[in-house]
Amino acid sequence: MSALFEIENLRVALPDFTRKPLFGPPPRNEILRDLSFTIGRGEAIGIVGESGSGKTTLGRTLVRLLEPSGGSIKFDGADISHLDDEAMAPYRRNLQVIFQNPLSSLNPRKTVAQIIAAPLRLHGVANGRQALADHAANALRMVGLSPDLGRRYPQELSGGQRQRVGIARAIALKPSFVLADEIVSGLDMSSQAQILDLLARLKEEMNLTLAFISHDLSVVRRLCERVMVMRQGEIVELRTCAEMFAGPEHPYTQQLLAAIPLPEIDPQWLSQT
Ligand SMILES: Nc1ncnc2c1ncn2[C@@H]1O[C@H](COP(=O)(O)OP(=O)(O)O)[C@@H](O)[C@H]1O
Ligand SMILES: [Mg+2]
């Protein structure tokens, strides 16, 4: 079976408005340079690297919120590199994103149930008041929240609950791919662990393919089969978690690993995977 994503020689250049001349277009910065890799079906791939290394740009390009300036992205066998909005529409349901900051990505004037129902209606997954309510309630249960929470507003929830709502909104569509960009960064350790366990469970139950972006290798280790280490828009290493934690090849990865607090490195971890 082919990979879900096949990325070849991917390049992304974005306009740099800080250097825009008075007339004419701004110059473009090369943000991603010549990335080639695959993501298997049902695989969770971690994307790590220091701030500014291009993780978010890569994630946004995978789900085609950004267009590549070179190379190609194949999703489920189809080249989606340069599809316009209309041509992308059939793929959108399968390419879901959980955002870093749920407070800014969840509309404060909508109830939780409305927030989860909106994409369901948009993608024609459910129609009619009752069907939408049922789907939303079900999605809330799947992320371990009471359906009663559907009547509340995002700002009335805790940080962990809000992040679960973001996950519920993404998985309600039963997508094949979910991008999670730094989704546990703002949470305390115990909420982080709960969210990671939840994602691991959903991945198994729904056969999700996940790209999990984090600047923290210890977080990635809990969830992902492979880790991609990025620096300055390039892939430094891409290996299984087991290999990576047994001994990273690249000095940059060694530095990232050294930044993990020592008690986090549990000697049993390798034998568990
Ligand atoms: N919309 C944009 N336009 C121009 N440059 C951008 C844009 N977004 C990010 N960048 C630049 O791209 C580089 C990578 O950013 P980003 O993908 O956000 O990295 P990360 O998520 O790893 O912190 C940074 O140098 C950043 O300044
Ligand atoms: Mg980022």
PDB file of C-alpha atoms and ligand atoms in Angstrom:
ATOM      1  CA  MET A   1       0.000   0.000   0.000  1.00  0.00           C
ATOM      2  CA  SER A   2       1.311   3.409  -0.916  1.00  0.00           C
ATOM      3  CA  ALA A   3       2.072   6.086   1.651  1.00  0.00           C
ATOM      4  CA  LEU A   4      -0.643   8.609   2.522  1.00  0.00           C
ATOM      5  CA  PHE A   5       1.734  11.500   1.798  1.00  0.00           C
ATOM      6  CA  GLU A   6       4.582  11.470  -0.701  1.00  0.00           C
ATOM      7  CA  ILE A   7       6.637  14.649  -0.600  1.00  0.00           C
ATOM      8  CA  GLU A   8       9.302  15.210  -3.212  1.00  0.00           C
ATOM      9  CA  ASN A   9      11.811  18.064  -3.337  1.00  0.00           C
ATOM     10  CA  LEU A  10       9.331  20.351  -1.617  1.00  0.00           C
ATOM     11  CA  ARG A  11      10.207  24.031  -1.579  1.00  0.00           C
ATOM     12  CA  VAL A  12       8.273  26.899  -0.082  1.00  0.00           C
ATOM     13  CA  ALA A  13       9.164  30.559  -0.494  1.00  0.00           C
ATOM     14  CA  LEU A  14       7.130  33.261   1.227  1.00  0.00           C
ATOM     15  CA  PRO A  15       7.073  36.993   0.542  1.00  0.00           C
ATOM     16  CA  ASP A  16       9.108  39.049   2.997  1.00  0.00           C
ATOM     17  CA  PHE A  17       7.070  42.218   3.516  1.00  0.00           C
ATOM     18  CA  THR A  18       9.730  43.748   5.769  1.00  0.00           C
ATOM     19  CA  ARG A  19      11.930  44.101   2.666  1.00  0.00           C
ATOM     20  CA  LYS A  20       9.204  45.202   0.242  1.00  0.00           C
ATOM     21  CA  PRO A  21      10.390  47.901  -2.148  1.00  0.00           C
ATOM     22  CA  LEU A  22       8.197  50.972  -2.732  1.00  0.00           C
ATOM     23  CA  PHE A  23       7.147  49.559  -6.114  1.00  0.00           C
ATOM     24  CA  GLY A  24       6.821  45.910  -7.103  1.00  0.00           C
ATOM     25  CA  PRO A  25       6.418  42.729  -5.158  1.00  0.00           C
ATOM     26  CA  PRO A  26       8.374  41.957  -1.986  1.00  0.00           C
ATOM     27  CA  PRO A  27      11.334  39.575  -2.280  1.00  0.00           C
ATOM     28  CA  ARG A  28      10.661  35.982  -1.273  1.00  0.00           C
ATOM     29  CA  ASN A  29      12.441  34.061   1.465  1.00  0.00           C
ATOM     30  CA  GLU A  30      13.100  30.373   1.004  1.00  0.00           C
ATOM     31  CA  ILE A  31      11.468  28.894   4.107  1.00  0.00           C
ATOM     32  CA  LEU A  32      11.563  25.196   3.154  1.00  0.00           C
ATOM     33  CA  ARG A  33      14.369  23.828   1.013  1.00  0.00           C
ATOM     34  CA  ASP A  34      14.125  20.571  -0.878  1.00  0.00           C
ATOM     35  CA  LEU A  35      12.285  18.296   1.569  1.00  0.00           C
ATOM     36  CA  SER A  36      11.583  14.707   0.508  1.00  0.00           C
ATOM     37  CA  PHE A  37       9.822  12.200   2.740  1.00  0.00           C
ATOM     38  CA  THR A  38       6.715  10.057   3.056  1.00  0.00           C
ATOM     39  CA  ILE A  39       4.094   9.633   5.764  1.00  0.00           C
ATOM     40  CA  GLY A  40       2.603   6.162   6.005  1.00  0.00           C
ATOM     41  CA  ARG A  41      -1.092   5.475   6.479  1.00  0.00           C
ATOM     42  CA  GLY A  42      -1.885   5.331  10.176  1.00  0.00           C
ATOM     43  CA  GLU A  43       1.528   6.677  11.069  1.00  0.00           C
ATOM     44  CA  ALA A  44       2.184   9.452  13.588  1.00  0.00           C
ATOM     45  CA  ILE A  45       5.176  11.510  12.544  1.00  0.00           C
ATOM     46  CA  GLY A  46       6.692  14.039  14.917  1.00  0.00           C
ATOM     47  CA  ILE A  47       8.132  17.251  13.522  1.00  0.00           C
ATOM     48  CA  VAL A  48      10.556  18.924  15.903  1.00  0.00           C
ATOM     49  CA  GLY A  49      13.071  21.716  15.744  1.00  0.00           C
ATOM     50  CA  GLU A  50      13.769  25.075  17.269  1.00  0.00           C
ATOM     51  CA  SER A  51      11.474  28.053  16.761  1.00  0.00           C
ATOM     52  CA  GLY A  52      11.700  29.394  13.211  1.00  0.00           C
ATOM     53  CA  SER A  53      12.953  26.112  11.719  1.00  0.00           C
ATOM     54  CA  GLY A  54       9.926  25.853   9.419  1.00  0.00           C
ATOM     55  CA  LYS A  55       7.682  23.350  11.239  1.00  0.00           C
ATOM     56  CA  THR A  56       4.475  25.378  10.950  1.00  0.00           C
ATOM     57  CA  THR A  57       5.211  26.282   7.334  1.00  0.00           C
ATOM     58  CA  LEU A  58       5.663  22.590   6.518  1.00  0.00           C
ATOM     59  CA  GLY A  59       2.426  21.652   8.295  1.00  0.00           C
ATOM     60  CA  ARG A  60       0.458  24.384   6.555  1.00  0.00           C
ATOM     61  CA  THR A  61       1.873  23.289   3.204  1.00  0.00           C
ATOM     62  CA  LEU A  62       0.954  19.623   3.781  1.00  0.00           C
ATOM     63  CA  VAL A  63      -2.698  20.621   4.258  1.00  0.00           C
ATOM     64  CA  ARG A  64      -2.387  23.077   1.357  1.00  0.00           C
ATOM     65  CA  LEU A  65      -3.040  26.253   3.285  1.00  0.00           C
ATOM     66  CA  LEU A  66       0.199  27.236   1.546  1.00  0.00           C
ATOM     67  CA  GLU A  67       1.278  26.437  -2.011  1.00  0.00           C
ATOM     68  CA  PRO A  68       4.688  24.939  -2.727  1.00  0.00           C
ATOM     69  CA  SER A  69       7.066  26.981  -4.870  1.00  0.00           C
ATOM     70  CA  GLY A  70       8.775  23.785  -6.012  1.00  0.00           C
ATOM     71  CA  GLY A  71       8.538  20.011  -5.805  1.00  0.00           C
ATOM     72  CA  SER A  72       5.363  18.055  -5.201  1.00  0.00           C
ATOM     73  CA  ILE A  73       2.914  16.863  -2.556  1.00  0.00           C
ATOM     74  CA  LYS A  74       0.996  13.691  -3.272  1.00  0.00           C
ATOM     75  CA  PHE A  75      -1.887  12.920  -0.938  1.00  0.00           C
ATOM     76  CA  ASP A  76      -3.525   9.530  -1.263  1.00  0.00           C
ATOM     77  CA  GLY A  77      -1.940   9.161  -4.676  1.00  0.00           C
ATOM     78  CA  ALA A  78      -3.141  12.528  -6.029  1.00  0.00           C
ATOM     79  CA  ASP A  79      -0.847  15.455  -6.747  1.00  0.00           C
ATOM     80  CA  ILE A  80      -2.348  18.319  -4.719  1.00  0.00           C
ATOM     81  CA  SER A  81       0.669  20.648  -5.045  1.00  0.00           C
ATOM     82  CA  HIS A  82      -1.045  23.346  -7.078  1.00  0.00           C
ATOM     83  CA  LEU A  83      -4.773  22.666  -6.845  1.00  0.00           C
ATOM     84  CA  ASP A  84      -6.903  25.804  -6.477  1.00  0.00           C
ATOM     85  CA  ASP A  85      -9.546  26.174  -3.751  1.00  0.00           C
ATOM     86  CA  GLU A  86     -12.264  24.542  -5.810  1.00  0.00           C
ATOM     87  CA  ALA A  87     -10.138  21.570  -6.781  1.00  0.00           C
ATOM     88  CA  MET A  88      -8.936  21.224  -3.161  1.00  0.00           C
ATOM     89  CA  ALA A  89     -12.480  21.177  -1.764  1.00  0.00           C
ATOM     90  CA  PRO A  90     -12.971  17.386  -1.937  1.00  0.00           C
ATOM     91  CA  TYR A  91      -9.714  16.871  -0.003  1.00  0.00           C
ATOM     92  CA  ARG A  92     -10.367  19.399   2.765  1.00  0.00           C
ATOM     93  CA  ARG A  93     -12.434  17.086   4.916  1.00  0.00           C
ATOM     94  CA  ASN A  94      -9.539  14.634   5.055  1.00  0.00           C
ATOM     95  CA  LEU A  95      -6.916  17.254   5.915  1.00  0.00           C
ATOM     96  CA  GLN A  96      -7.778  18.591   9.352  1.00  0.00           C
ATOM     97  CA  VAL A  97      -5.800  20.878  11.639  1.00  0.00           C
ATOM     98  CA  ILE A  98      -5.760  21.264  15.403  1.00  0.00           C
ATOM     99  CA  PHE A  99      -4.396  24.691  16.154  1.00  0.00           C
ATOM    100  CA  GLN A 100      -1.892  25.811  18.728  1.00  0.00           C
ATOM    101  CA  ASN A 101      -4.126  28.284  20.504  1.00  0.00           C
ATOM    102  CA  PRO A 102      -7.724  27.097  20.916  1.00  0.00           C
ATOM    103  CA  LEU A 103      -8.819  30.407  22.419  1.00  0.00           C
ATOM    104  CA  SER A 104      -8.056  32.227  19.176  1.00  0.00           C
ATOM    105  CA  SER A 105      -9.164  29.406  16.863  1.00  0.00           C
ATOM    106  CA  LEU A 106     -12.537  28.771  18.559  1.00  0.00           C
ATOM    107  CA  ASN A 107     -15.144  31.453  17.894  1.00  0.00           C
ATOM    108  CA  PRO A 108     -16.054  33.034  21.282  1.00  0.00           C
ATOM    109  CA  ARG A 109     -19.601  33.883  20.118  1.00  0.00           C
ATOM    110  CA  LYS A 110     -20.477  30.283  19.257  1.00  0.00           C
ATOM    111  CA  THR A 111     -21.301  27.456  21.628  1.00  0.00           C
ATOM    112  CA  VAL A 112     -19.066  24.410  21.647  1.00  0.00           C
ATOM    113  CA  ALA A 113     -21.761  22.387  19.841  1.00  0.00           C
ATOM    114  CA  GLN A 114     -22.051  25.072  17.134  1.00  0.00           C
ATOM    115  CA  ILE A 115     -18.271  25.166  16.735  1.00  0.00           C
ATOM    116  CA  ILE A 116     -18.108  21.409  16.172  1.00  0.00           C
ATOM    117  CA  ALA A 117     -21.195  21.379  13.926  1.00  0.00           C
ATOM    118  CA  ALA A 118     -20.035  24.132  11.538  1.00  0.00           C
ATOM    119  CA  PRO A 119     -17.519  22.030   9.543  1.00  0.00           C
ATOM    120  CA  LEU A 120     -19.928  19.063   9.598  1.00  0.00           C
ATOM    121  CA  ARG A 121     -22.506  21.173   7.809  1.00  0.00           C
ATOM    122  CA  LEU A 122     -19.919  22.726   5.495  1.00  0.00           C
ATOM    123  CA  HIS A 123     -18.699  19.316   4.343  1.00  0.00           C
ATOM    124  CA  GLY A 124     -22.196  17.839   4.153  1.00  0.00           C
ATOM    125  CA  VAL A 125     -21.401  15.169   6.759  1.00  0.00           C
ATOM    126  CA  ALA A 126     -24.602  15.935   8.640  1.00  0.00           C
ATOM    127  CA  ASN A 127     -27.610  18.107   7.924  1.00  0.00           C
ATOM    128  CA  GLY A 128     -30.510  19.262  10.026  1.00  0.00           C
ATOM    129  CA  ARG A 129     -30.549  20.442  13.608  1.00  0.00           C
ATOM    130  CA  GLN A 130     -30.894  17.035  15.257  1.00  0.00           C
ATOM    131  CA  ALA A 131     -28.296  15.226  13.150  1.00  0.00           C
ATOM    132  CA  LEU A 132     -25.776  18.010  13.727  1.00  0.00           C
ATOM    133  CA  ALA A 133     -26.440  18.003  17.486  1.00  0.00           C
ATOM    134  CA  ASP A 134     -26.043  14.210  17.600  1.00  0.00           C
ATOM    135  CA  HIS A 135     -22.761  14.334  15.691  1.00  0.00           C
ATOM    136  CA  ALA A 136     -21.417  17.102  17.941  1.00  0.00           C
ATOM    137  CA  ALA A 137     -22.418  15.196  21.094  1.00  0.00           C
ATOM    138  CA  ASN A 138     -20.738  12.090  19.769  1.00  0.00           C
ATOM    139  CA  ALA A 139     -17.530  13.984  18.938  1.00  0.00           C
ATOM    140  CA  LEU A 140     -17.485  15.408  22.483  1.00  0.00           C
ATOM    141  CA  ARG A 141     -17.822  11.910  23.950  1.00  0.00           C
ATOM    142  CA  MET A 142     -14.989  10.678  21.740  1.00  0.00           C
ATOM    143  CA  VAL A 143     -12.621  13.243  23.250  1.00  0.00           C
ATOM    144  CA  GLY A 144     -13.748  12.435  26.784  1.00  0.00           C
ATOM    145  CA  LEU A 145     -16.023  15.447  27.326  1.00  0.00           C
ATOM    146  CA  SER A 146     -19.634  15.467  28.435  1.00  0.00           C
ATOM    147  CA  PRO A 147     -22.078  16.351  25.619  1.00  0.00           C
ATOM    148  CA  ASP A 148     -23.544  18.886  28.092  1.00  0.00           C
ATOM    149  CA  LEU A 149     -20.455  20.994  27.440  1.00  0.00           C
ATOM    150  CA  GLY A 150     -21.891  21.639  23.969  1.00  0.00           C
ATOM    151  CA  ARG A 151     -24.035  24.429  25.409  1.00  0.00           C
ATOM    152  CA  ARG A 152     -21.061  26.299  26.849  1.00  0.00           C
ATOM    153  CA  TYR A 153     -18.787  28.885  25.228  1.00  0.00           C
ATOM    154  CA  PRO A 154     -15.035  28.269  24.691  1.00  0.00           C
ATOM    155  CA  GLN A 155     -14.000  30.957  27.173  1.00  0.00           C
ATOM    156  CA  GLU A 156     -15.934  29.146  29.923  1.00  0.00           C
ATOM    157  CA  LEU A 157     -13.761  26.034  29.582  1.00  0.00           C
ATOM    158  CA  SER A 158     -10.354  25.117  30.992  1.00  0.00           C
ATOM    159  CA  GLY A 159      -7.322  25.061  28.702  1.00  0.00           C
ATOM    160  CA  GLY A 160      -7.383  21.263  28.499  1.00  0.00           C
ATOM    161  CA  GLN A 161     -11.127  21.204  27.745  1.00  0.00           C
ATOM    162  CA  ARG A 162     -10.688  23.809  25.011  1.00  0.00           C
ATOM    163  CA  GLN A 163      -7.942  21.798  23.388  1.00  0.00           C
ATOM    164  CA  ARG A 164     -10.259  18.753  23.473  1.00  0.00           C
ATOM    165  CA  VAL A 165     -12.924  20.806  21.687  1.00  0.00           C
ATOM    166  CA  GLY A 166     -10.347  21.636  19.006  1.00  0.00           C
ATOM    167  CA  ILE A 167      -9.629  17.916  18.660  1.00  0.00           C
ATOM    168  CA  ALA A 168     -13.370  17.090  18.594  1.00  0.00           C
ATOM    169  CA  ARG A 169     -13.926  19.600  15.786  1.00  0.00           C
ATOM    170  CA  ALA A 170     -11.129  18.023  13.736  1.00  0.00           C
ATOM    171  CA  ILE A 171     -12.029  14.361  14.281  1.00  0.00           C
ATOM    172  CA  ALA A 172     -15.810  14.820  13.910  1.00  0.00           C
ATOM    173  CA  LEU A 173     -15.180  14.857  10.160  1.00  0.00           C
ATOM    174  CA  LYS A 174     -13.500  11.442  10.348  1.00  0.00           C
ATOM    175  CA  PRO A 175     -10.478  12.738   8.428  1.00  0.00           C
ATOM    176  CA  SER A 176      -7.645  10.523   7.274  1.00  0.00           C
ATOM    177  CA  PHE A 177      -5.010  13.113   8.276  1.00  0.00           C
ATOM    178  CA  VAL A 178      -4.736  15.434  11.254  1.00  0.00           C
ATOM    179  CA  LEU A 179      -2.062  18.076  11.724  1.00  0.00           C
ATOM    180  CA  ALA A 180      -1.493  19.104  15.343  1.00  0.00           C
ATOM    181  CA  ASP A 181       0.723  22.176  15.684  1.00  0.00           C
ATOM    182  CA  GLU A 182       2.143  22.708  19.189  1.00  0.00           C
ATOM    183  CA  ILE A 183      -1.207  21.787  20.693  1.00  0.00           C
ATOM    184  CA  VAL A 184       0.058  20.978  24.179  1.00  0.00           C
ATOM    185  CA  SER A 185       2.563  23.808  24.549  1.00  0.00           C
ATOM    186  CA  GLY A 186       0.412  25.994  26.801  1.00  0.00           C
ATOM    187  CA  LEU A 187      -0.805  23.183  29.070  1.00  0.00           C
ATOM    188  CA  ASP A 188       0.499  21.889  32.410  1.00  0.00           C
ATOM    189  CA  MET A 189       2.246  18.505  32.452  1.00  0.00           C
ATOM    190  CA  SER A 190      -0.768  16.449  33.500  1.00  0.00           C
ATOM    191  CA  SER A 191      -3.098  18.046  30.899  1.00  0.00           C
ATOM    192  CA  GLN A 192      -0.356  17.523  28.301  1.00  0.00           C
ATOM    193  CA  ALA A 193      -0.159  13.816  29.140  1.00  0.00           C
ATOM    194  CA  GLN A 194      -3.954  13.462  28.949  1.00  0.00           C
ATOM    195  CA  ILE A 195      -4.136  15.143  25.550  1.00  0.00           C
ATOM    196  CA  LEU A 196      -1.314  12.953  24.210  1.00  0.00           C
ATOM    197  CA  ASP A 197      -3.015   9.805  25.509  1.00  0.00           C
ATOM    198  CA  LEU A 198      -6.269  10.940  23.928  1.00  0.00           C
ATOM    199  CA  LEU A 199      -4.605  11.476  20.545  1.00  0.00           C
ATOM    200  CA  ALA A 200      -2.885   8.086  20.774  1.00  0.00           C
ATOM    201  CA  ARG A 201      -6.248   6.433  21.471  1.00  0.00           C
ATOM    202  CA  LEU A 202      -8.054   8.288  18.644  1.00  0.00           C
ATOM    203  CA  LYS A 203      -5.242   7.437  16.259  1.00  0.00           C
ATOM    204  CA  GLU A 204      -5.780   3.744  16.925  1.00  0.00           C
ATOM    205  CA  GLU A 205      -9.591   3.875  16.959  1.00  0.00           C
ATOM    206  CA  MET A 206      -9.915   5.958  13.808  1.00  0.00           C
ATOM    207  CA  ASN A 207      -6.777   4.818  11.990  1.00  0.00           C
ATOM    208  CA  LEU A 208      -5.665   8.454  11.809  1.00  0.00           C
ATOM    209  CA  THR A 209      -2.455   9.582  10.233  1.00  0.00           C
ATOM    210  CA  LEU A 210      -0.931  12.318  12.375  1.00  0.00           C
ATOM    211  CA  ALA A 211       1.696  14.990  11.937  1.00  0.00           C
ATOM    212  CA  PHE A 212       2.518  16.240  15.370  1.00  0.00           C
ATOM    213  CA  ILE A 213       4.551  19.430  15.530  1.00  0.00           C
ATOM    214  CA  SER A 214       6.400  20.280  18.717  1.00  0.00           C
ATOM    215  CA  HIS A 215       9.584  21.992  19.800  1.00  0.00           C
ATOM    216  CA  ASP A 216       9.764  19.358  22.563  1.00  0.00           C
ATOM    217  CA  LEU A 217      11.148  15.905  21.714  1.00  0.00           C
ATOM    218  CA  SER A 218       9.853  14.355  24.941  1.00  0.00           C
ATOM    219  CA  VAL A 219       6.275  15.111  23.887  1.00  0.00           C
ATOM    220  CA  VAL A 220       6.780  13.599  20.432  1.00  0.00           C
ATOM    221  CA  ARG A 221       8.206  10.433  21.931  1.00  0.00           C
ATOM    222  CA  ARG A 222       4.912   9.592  23.638  1.00  0.00           C
ATOM    223  CA  LEU A 223       2.942   9.536  20.437  1.00  0.00           C
ATOM    224  CA  CYS A 224       5.011   9.168  17.298  1.00  0.00           C
ATOM    225  CA  GLU A 225       6.589   6.278  15.436  1.00  0.00           C
ATOM    226  CA  ARG A 226       9.066   8.499  13.607  1.00  0.00           C
ATOM    227  CA  VAL A 227      10.577  11.904  14.230  1.00  0.00           C
ATOM    228  CA  MET A 228      11.673  14.478  11.707  1.00  0.00           C
ATOM    229  CA  VAL A 229      14.159  16.995  13.045  1.00  0.00           C
ATOM    230  CA  MET A 230      14.155  20.311  11.195  1.00  0.00           C
ATOM    231  CA  ARG A 231      16.601  23.175  11.172  1.00  0.00           C
ATOM    232  CA  GLN A 232      16.527  26.244   8.950  1.00  0.00           C
ATOM    233  CA  GLY A 233      13.998  24.762   6.575  1.00  0.00           C
ATOM    234  CA  GLU A 234      15.818  21.488   6.060  1.00  0.00           C
ATOM    235  CA  ILE A 235      15.478  17.958   7.410  1.00  0.00           C
ATOM    236  CA  VAL A 236      18.367  17.196   9.740  1.00  0.00           C
ATOM    237  CA  GLU A 237      17.260  13.659  10.623  1.00  0.00           C
ATOM    238  CA  LEU A 238      14.230  11.471   9.985  1.00  0.00           C
ATOM    239  CA  ARG A 239      14.285   8.215  11.928  1.00  0.00           C
ATOM    240  CA  THR A 240      12.152   6.042  14.147  1.00  0.00           C
ATOM    241  CA  CYS A 241      11.725   7.278  17.711  1.00  0.00           C
ATOM    242  CA  ALA A 242      13.481   4.178  18.983  1.00  0.00           C
ATOM    243  CA  GLU A 243      16.561   4.878  16.835  1.00  0.00           C
ATOM    244  CA  MET A 244      16.500   8.562  17.655  1.00  0.00           C
ATOM    245  CA  PHE A 245      16.432   8.055  21.395  1.00  0.00           C
ATOM    246  CA  ALA A 246      18.975   5.228  21.244  1.00  0.00           C
ATOM    247  CA  GLY A 247      21.479   7.667  19.762  1.00  0.00           C
ATOM    248  CA  PRO A 248      20.806  10.632  17.498  1.00  0.00           C
ATOM    249  CA  GLU A 249      23.220  10.973  14.629  1.00  0.00           C
ATOM    250  CA  HIS A 250      23.247  14.701  14.320  1.00  0.00           C
ATOM    251  CA  PRO A 251      24.772  17.018  16.951  1.00  0.00           C
ATOM    252  CA  TYR A 252      21.757  19.323  16.596  1.00  0.00           C
ATOM    253  CA  THR A 253      19.411  16.476  17.587  1.00  0.00           C
ATOM    254  CA  GLN A 254      21.709  15.647  20.491  1.00  0.00           C
ATOM    255  CA  GLN A 255      21.283  19.240  21.673  1.00  0.00           C
ATOM    256  CA  LEU A 256      17.488  18.993  21.407  1.00  0.00           C
ATOM    257  CA  LEU A 257      17.556  15.724  23.347  1.00  0.00           C
ATOM    258  CA  ALA A 258      19.847  17.160  25.987  1.00  0.00           C
ATOM    259  CA  ALA A 259      17.238  19.851  26.599  1.00  0.00           C
ATOM    260  CA  ILE A 260      14.774  17.207  27.879  1.00  0.00           C
ATOM    261  CA  PRO A 261      14.780  17.127  31.676  1.00  0.00           C
ATOM    262  CA  LEU A 262      16.524  13.955  32.801  1.00  0.00           C
ATOM    263  CA  PRO A 263      13.663  12.207  34.695  1.00  0.00           C
ATOM    264  CA  GLU A 264      11.700  12.313  31.439  1.00  0.00           C
ATOM    265  CA  ILE A 265      14.098   9.819  29.865  1.00  0.00           C
ATOM    266  CA  ASP A 266      12.702   6.595  31.155  1.00  0.00           C
ATOM    267  CA  PRO A 267      14.995   3.610  30.523  1.00  0.00           C
ATOM    268  CA  GLN A 268      11.947   1.394  29.929  1.00  0.00           C
ATOM    269  CA  TRP A 269      10.700   3.523  27.148  1.00  0.00           C
ATOM    270  CA  LEU A 270      12.637   1.767  24.388  1.00  0.00           C
ATOM    271  CA  SER A 271      11.426  -1.665  25.413  1.00  0.00           C
ATOM    272  CA  GLN A 272       7.835  -0.413  25.496  1.00  0.00           C
ATOM    273  CA  THR A 273       7.732   0.461  21.812  1.00  0.00           C
TER     274      THR A 273
HETATM  275  N1  LIG B   1       3.737  34.278   6.420  1.00  0.00           N
HETATM  276  C1  LIG B   1       5.083  34.361   6.408  1.00  0.00           C
HETATM  277  N2  LIG B   1       5.709  35.186   5.559  1.00  0.00           N
HETATM  278  C2  LIG B   1       7.060  35.259   5.534  1.00  0.00           C
HETATM  279  N3  LIG B   1       7.863  34.551   6.326  1.00  0.00           N
HETATM  280  C3  LIG B   1       7.296  33.715   7.209  1.00  0.00           C
HETATM  281  C4  LIG B   1       5.876  33.570   7.300  1.00  0.00           C
HETATM  282  N4  LIG B   1       5.596  32.658   8.266  1.00  0.00           N
HETATM  283  C5  LIG B   1       6.792  32.254   8.751  1.00  0.00           C
HETATM  284  N5  LIG B   1       7.814  32.888   8.130  1.00  0.00           N
HETATM  285  C6  LIG B   1       9.248  32.664   8.385  1.00  0.00           C
HETATM  286  O1  LIG B   1       9.518  31.310   8.090  1.00  0.00           O
HETATM  287  C7  LIG B   1      10.439  30.756   9.010  1.00  0.00           C
HETATM  288  C8  LIG B   1       9.843  29.511   9.606  1.00  0.00           C
HETATM  289  O2  LIG B   1       8.706  29.862  10.372  1.00  0.00           O
HETATM  290  P1  LIG B   1       7.743  28.760  10.991  1.00  0.00           P
HETATM  291  O3  LIG B   1       7.349  27.820   9.908  1.00  0.00           O
HETATM  292  O4  LIG B   1       6.680  29.480  11.705  1.00  0.00           O
HETATM  293  O5  LIG B   1       8.718  28.013  12.004  1.00  0.00           O
HETATM  294  P2  LIG B   1       8.394  27.172  13.316  1.00  0.00           P
HETATM  295  O6  LIG B   1       6.970  26.740  13.259  1.00  0.00           O
HETATM  296  O7  LIG B   1       9.362  26.039  13.266  1.00  0.00           O
HETATM  297  O8  LIG B   1       8.666  28.071  14.483  1.00  0.00           O
HETATM  298  C9  LIG B   1      10.738  31.849  10.021  1.00  0.00           C
HETATM  299  O9  LIG B   1      11.968  32.430   9.663  1.00  0.00           O
HETATM  300  C10 LIG B   1       9.605  32.827   9.841  1.00  0.00           C
HETATM  301  O10 LIG B   1      10.043  34.134  10.120  1.00  0.00           O
HETATM  302 MG    MG B   2       5.403  26.976  14.610  1.00  0.00          MG
END
